[in-house]
Tab-separated table of C-alpha atoms in Angstrom:
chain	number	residue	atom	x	y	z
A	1	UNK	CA	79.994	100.743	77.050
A	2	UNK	CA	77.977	97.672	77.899
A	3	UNK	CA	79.543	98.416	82.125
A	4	UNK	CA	78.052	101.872	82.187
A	5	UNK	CA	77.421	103.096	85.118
A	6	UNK	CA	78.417	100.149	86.914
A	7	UNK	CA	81.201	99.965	89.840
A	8	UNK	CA	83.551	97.078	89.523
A	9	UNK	CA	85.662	95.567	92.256
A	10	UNK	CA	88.552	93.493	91.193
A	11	UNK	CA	90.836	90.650	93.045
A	12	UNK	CA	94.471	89.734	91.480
A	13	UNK	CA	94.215	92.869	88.985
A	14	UNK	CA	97.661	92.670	88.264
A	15	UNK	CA	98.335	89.207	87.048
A	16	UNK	CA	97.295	88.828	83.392
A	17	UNK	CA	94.103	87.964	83.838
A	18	UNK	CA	93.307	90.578	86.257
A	19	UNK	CA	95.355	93.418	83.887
A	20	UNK	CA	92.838	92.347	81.326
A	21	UNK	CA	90.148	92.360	82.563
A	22	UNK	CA	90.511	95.944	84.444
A	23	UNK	CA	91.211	97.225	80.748
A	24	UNK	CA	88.632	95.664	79.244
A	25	UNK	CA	86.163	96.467	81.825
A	26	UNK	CA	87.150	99.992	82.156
A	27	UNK	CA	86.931	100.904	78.120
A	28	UNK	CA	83.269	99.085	78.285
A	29	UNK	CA	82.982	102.226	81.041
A	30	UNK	CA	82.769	100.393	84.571
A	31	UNK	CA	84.260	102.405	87.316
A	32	UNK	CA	86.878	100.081	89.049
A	33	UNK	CA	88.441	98.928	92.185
A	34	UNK	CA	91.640	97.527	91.636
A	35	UNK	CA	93.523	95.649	94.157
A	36	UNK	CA	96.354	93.125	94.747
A	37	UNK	CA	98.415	92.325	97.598
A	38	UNK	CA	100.892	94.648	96.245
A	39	UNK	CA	100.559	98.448	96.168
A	40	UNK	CA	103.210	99.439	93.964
A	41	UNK	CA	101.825	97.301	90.901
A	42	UNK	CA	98.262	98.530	91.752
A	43	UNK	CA	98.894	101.701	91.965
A	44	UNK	CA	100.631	101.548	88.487
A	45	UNK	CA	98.021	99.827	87.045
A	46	UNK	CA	95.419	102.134	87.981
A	47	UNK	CA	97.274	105.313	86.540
A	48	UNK	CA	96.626	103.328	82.799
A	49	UNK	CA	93.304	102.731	83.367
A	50	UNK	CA	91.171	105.866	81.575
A	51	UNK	CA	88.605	105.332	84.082
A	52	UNK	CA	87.485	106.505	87.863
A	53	UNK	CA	89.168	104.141	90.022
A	54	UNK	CA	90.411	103.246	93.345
A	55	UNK	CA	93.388	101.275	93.913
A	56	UNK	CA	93.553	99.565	96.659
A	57	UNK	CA	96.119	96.863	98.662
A	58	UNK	CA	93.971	93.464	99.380
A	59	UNK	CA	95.387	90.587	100.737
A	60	UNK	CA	92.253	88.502	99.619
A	61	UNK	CA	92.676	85.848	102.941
A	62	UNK	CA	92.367	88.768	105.467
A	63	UNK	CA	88.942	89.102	106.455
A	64	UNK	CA	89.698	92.597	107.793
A	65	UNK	CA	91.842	93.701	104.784
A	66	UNK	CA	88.297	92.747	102.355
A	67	UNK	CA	86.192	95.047	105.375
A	68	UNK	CA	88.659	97.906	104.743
A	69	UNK	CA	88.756	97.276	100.996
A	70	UNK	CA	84.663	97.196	100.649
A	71	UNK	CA	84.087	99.762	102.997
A	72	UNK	CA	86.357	102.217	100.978
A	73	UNK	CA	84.534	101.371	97.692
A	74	UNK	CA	81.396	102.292	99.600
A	75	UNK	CA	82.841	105.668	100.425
A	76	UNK	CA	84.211	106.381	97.288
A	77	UNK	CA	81.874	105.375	95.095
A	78	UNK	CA	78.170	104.615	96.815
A	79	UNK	CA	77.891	100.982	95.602
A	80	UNK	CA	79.013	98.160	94.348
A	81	UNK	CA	77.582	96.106	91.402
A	82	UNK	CA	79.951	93.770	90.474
A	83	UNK	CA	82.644	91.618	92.228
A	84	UNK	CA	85.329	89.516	90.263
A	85	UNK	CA	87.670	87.391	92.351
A	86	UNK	CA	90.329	86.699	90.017
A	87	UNK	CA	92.875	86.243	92.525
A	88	UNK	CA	95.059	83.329	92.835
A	89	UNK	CA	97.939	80.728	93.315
A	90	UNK	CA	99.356	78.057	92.026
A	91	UNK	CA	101.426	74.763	93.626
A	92	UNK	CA	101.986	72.179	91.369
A	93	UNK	CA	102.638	69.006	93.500
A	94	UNK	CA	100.771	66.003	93.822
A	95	UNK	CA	98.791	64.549	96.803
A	96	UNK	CA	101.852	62.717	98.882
A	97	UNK	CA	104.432	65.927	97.640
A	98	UNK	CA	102.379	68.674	98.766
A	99	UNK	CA	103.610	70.385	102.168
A	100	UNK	CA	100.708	71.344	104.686
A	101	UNK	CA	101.814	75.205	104.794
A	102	UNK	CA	101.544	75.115	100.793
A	103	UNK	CA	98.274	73.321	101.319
A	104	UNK	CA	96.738	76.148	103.559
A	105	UNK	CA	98.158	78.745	101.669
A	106	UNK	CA	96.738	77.695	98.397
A	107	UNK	CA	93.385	77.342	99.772
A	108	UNK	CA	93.749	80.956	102.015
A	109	UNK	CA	93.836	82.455	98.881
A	110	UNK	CA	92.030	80.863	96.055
A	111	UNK	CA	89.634	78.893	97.994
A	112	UNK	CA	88.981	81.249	101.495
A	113	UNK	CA	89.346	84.282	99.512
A	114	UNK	CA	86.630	83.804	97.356
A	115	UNK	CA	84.142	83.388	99.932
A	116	UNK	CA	85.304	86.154	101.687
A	117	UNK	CA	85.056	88.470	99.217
A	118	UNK	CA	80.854	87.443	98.337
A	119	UNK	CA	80.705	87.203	102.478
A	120	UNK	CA	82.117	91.009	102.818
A	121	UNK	CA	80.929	92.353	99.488
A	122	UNK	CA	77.665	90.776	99.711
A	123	UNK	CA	75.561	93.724	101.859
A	124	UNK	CA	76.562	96.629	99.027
A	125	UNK	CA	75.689	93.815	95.948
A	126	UNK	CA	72.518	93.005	97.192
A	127	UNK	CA	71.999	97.050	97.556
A	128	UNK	CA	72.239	97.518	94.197
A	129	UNK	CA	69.401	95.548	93.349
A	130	UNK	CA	70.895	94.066	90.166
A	131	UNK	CA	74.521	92.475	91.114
A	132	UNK	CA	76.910	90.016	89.701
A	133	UNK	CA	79.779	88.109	91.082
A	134	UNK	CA	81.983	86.120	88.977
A	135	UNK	CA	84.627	83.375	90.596
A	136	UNK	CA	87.592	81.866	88.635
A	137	UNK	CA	88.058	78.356	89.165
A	138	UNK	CA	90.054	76.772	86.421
A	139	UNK	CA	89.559	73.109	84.219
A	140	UNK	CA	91.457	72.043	87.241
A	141	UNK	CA	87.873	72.803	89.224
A	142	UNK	CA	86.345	70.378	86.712
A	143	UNK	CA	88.663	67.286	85.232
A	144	UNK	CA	91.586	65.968	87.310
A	145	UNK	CA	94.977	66.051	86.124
A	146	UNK	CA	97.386	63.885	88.459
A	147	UNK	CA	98.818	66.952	89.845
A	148	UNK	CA	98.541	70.609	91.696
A	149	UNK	CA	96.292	69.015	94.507
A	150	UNK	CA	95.986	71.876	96.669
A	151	UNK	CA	94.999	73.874	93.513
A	152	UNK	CA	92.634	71.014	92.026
A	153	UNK	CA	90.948	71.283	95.686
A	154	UNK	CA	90.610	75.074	95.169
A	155	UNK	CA	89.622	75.179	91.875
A	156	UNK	CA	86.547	72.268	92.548
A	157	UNK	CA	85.717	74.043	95.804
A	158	UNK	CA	85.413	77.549	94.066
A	159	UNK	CA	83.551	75.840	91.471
A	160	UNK	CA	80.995	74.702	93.770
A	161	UNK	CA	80.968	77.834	96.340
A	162	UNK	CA	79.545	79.519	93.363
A	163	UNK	CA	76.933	77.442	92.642
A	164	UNK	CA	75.175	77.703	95.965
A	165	UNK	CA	75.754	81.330	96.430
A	166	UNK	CA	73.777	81.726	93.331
A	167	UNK	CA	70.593	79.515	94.436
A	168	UNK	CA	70.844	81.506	97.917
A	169	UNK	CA	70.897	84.900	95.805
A	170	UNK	CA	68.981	84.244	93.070
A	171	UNK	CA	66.148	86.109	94.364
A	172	UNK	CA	68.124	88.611	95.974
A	173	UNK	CA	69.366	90.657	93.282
A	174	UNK	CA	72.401	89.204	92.899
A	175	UNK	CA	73.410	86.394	89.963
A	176	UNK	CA	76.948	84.219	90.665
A	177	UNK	CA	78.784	82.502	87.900
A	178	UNK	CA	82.033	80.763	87.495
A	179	UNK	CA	84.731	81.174	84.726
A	180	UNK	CA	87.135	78.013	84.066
A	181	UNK	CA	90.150	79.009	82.154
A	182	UNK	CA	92.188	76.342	80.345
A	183	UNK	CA	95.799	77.135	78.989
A	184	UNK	CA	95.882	80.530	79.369
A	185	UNK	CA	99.295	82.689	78.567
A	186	UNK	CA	99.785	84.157	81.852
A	187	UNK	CA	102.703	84.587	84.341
A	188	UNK	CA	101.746	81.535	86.237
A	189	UNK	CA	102.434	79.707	83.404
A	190	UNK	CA	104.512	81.176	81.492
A	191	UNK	CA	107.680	79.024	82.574
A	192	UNK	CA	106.196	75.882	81.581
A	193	UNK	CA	105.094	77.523	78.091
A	194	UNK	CA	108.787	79.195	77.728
A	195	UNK	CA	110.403	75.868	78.094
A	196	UNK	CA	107.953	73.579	75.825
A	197	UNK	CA	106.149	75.779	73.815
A	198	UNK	CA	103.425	74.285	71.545
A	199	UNK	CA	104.581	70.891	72.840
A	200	UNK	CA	103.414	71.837	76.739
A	201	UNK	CA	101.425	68.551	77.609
A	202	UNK	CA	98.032	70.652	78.139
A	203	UNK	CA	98.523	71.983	74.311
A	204	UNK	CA	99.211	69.171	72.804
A	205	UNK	CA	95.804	67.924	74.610
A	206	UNK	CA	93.724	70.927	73.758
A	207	UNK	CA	91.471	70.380	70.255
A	208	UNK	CA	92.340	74.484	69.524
A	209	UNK	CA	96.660	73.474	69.812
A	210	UNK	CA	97.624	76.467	71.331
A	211	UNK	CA	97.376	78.742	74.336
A	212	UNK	CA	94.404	81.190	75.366
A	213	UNK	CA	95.118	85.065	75.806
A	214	UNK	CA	94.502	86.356	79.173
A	215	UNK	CA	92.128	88.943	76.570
A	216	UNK	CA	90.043	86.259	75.607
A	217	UNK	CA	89.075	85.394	79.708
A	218	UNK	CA	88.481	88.396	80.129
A	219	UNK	CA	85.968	89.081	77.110
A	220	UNK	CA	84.110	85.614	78.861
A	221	UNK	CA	83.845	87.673	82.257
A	222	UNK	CA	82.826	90.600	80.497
A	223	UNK	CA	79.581	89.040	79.361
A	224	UNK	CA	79.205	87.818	83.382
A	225	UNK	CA	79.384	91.147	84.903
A	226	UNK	CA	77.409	92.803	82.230
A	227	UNK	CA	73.392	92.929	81.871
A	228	UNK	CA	73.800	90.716	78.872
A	229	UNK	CA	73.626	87.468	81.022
A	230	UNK	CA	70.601	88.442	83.016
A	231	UNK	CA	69.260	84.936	83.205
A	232	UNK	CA	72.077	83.230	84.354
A	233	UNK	CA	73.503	82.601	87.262
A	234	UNK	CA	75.516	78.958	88.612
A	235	UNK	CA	77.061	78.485	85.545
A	236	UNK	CA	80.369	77.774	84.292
A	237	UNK	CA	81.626	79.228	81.488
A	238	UNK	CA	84.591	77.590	80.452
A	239	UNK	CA	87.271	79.152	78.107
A	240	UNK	CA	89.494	76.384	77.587
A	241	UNK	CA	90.160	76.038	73.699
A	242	UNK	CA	88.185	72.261	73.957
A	243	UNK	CA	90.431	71.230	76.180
A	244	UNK	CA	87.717	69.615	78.510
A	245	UNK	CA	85.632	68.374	75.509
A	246	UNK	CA	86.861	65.333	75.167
């Protein structure tokens, strides 16, 4: 129960890392707002969750969708205490490949998204006298790889969003950390890891020789949101089997 009493909102909680992490968070007793820009799959995923929760459609690169969103979350449940913006999208081409509407859309969501969800969620964090966000950038927001440049420009900008929201807040009540996934066995992936298995480029590469588990993200943002990392803030945890070790 190391979320008890705490109120959760969630970004991308139906993509494996988001699934995860809701049912991780929600048997360590947070009460959770789910959301994802689609209903359906929220609203199924918050009938598993043996938890109060809120489901709720957010379209993370709406400024008014995250007003509606954090403004029902203050109705529902009071406050607000943590924020994860898991939330995100891939496109894998390189600088001269890359079309301008993929470009903007990439950055929309992973990139614009994340500050709007501190910039809305911000007022009710700061309320609770003891907050947490917690951003997911990716090894791509820390080494380059020759690829995904609107995502590598994301990922780097996320990465560095978080580390001046958390000098701005960090006597404000409110700490702000980043987690940096490697090779993680999720959706978004799971073509590349289908066709090439252990022999994926990124594997082969990582020290560990395999894929993470969306499980084992989750257990890294766990320790984020909770009390347990009182005393830090503008870090980056990364959870990428050694991958960026070398």
């Amino acid at each position: 129960m190391r979320l008890s009493g705490k109120v959760v909102l969630l970004t991308g909680a139906t993509g494996g890392i988001g699934q995860a992490t809701a049912e991780l968070f929600a048997r360590e007793g947070a009460s959770l707002v789910v959301t994802d820009v689609g209903s359906e799959a929220v609203e199924k995923l918050a009938a598993r969750l043996e938890t109060d929760v809120l489901a709720d459609r957010l379209d993370v690169s709406s400024p008014e969708n995250w007003r509606e969103t954090v403004e029902r979350t203050r109705r529902r449940f009071g406050r607000l205490d943590v924020l994860v913006n898991v939330a995100g999208i891939v496109d894998w081409p390189g600088i001269e490949e890359t079309a301008p509407d993929a470009w903007d859309r990439v950055i929309a969501v992973n990139q614009t998204g994340t500050w709007l969800g501190m910039k809305t969620a911000m007022p009710l964090l700061r309320a609770s006298g003891n907050g947490s966000v917690v951003n997911t950038s990716s090894v791509l927001g820390l080494v380059g790889s020759g690829a995904a440049a609107a995502y590598q420009a994301s990922k780097g900008a996320v990465r560095l969003l978080t580390k001046t929201a958390a000098v701005e807040y960090a006597t404000r009540g409110v700490r702000v950390n980043s987690v940096h996934p490697g090779v993680i066995a999720t959706p978004m992936i799971q073509d590349l890891l289908d066709e090439q298995g252990d022999q994926q480029p990124d594997i082969v590469r990582t020290p560990m020789r395999r894929a993470g588990s969306p499980a084992e993200v989750a257990h890294a943002m766990l320790f984020l949101a909770s009390d347990e990392s009182s005393f830090v803030t503008g870090t980056e945890l990364v959870v990428d089997g050694g991958l960026t070790a070398y």
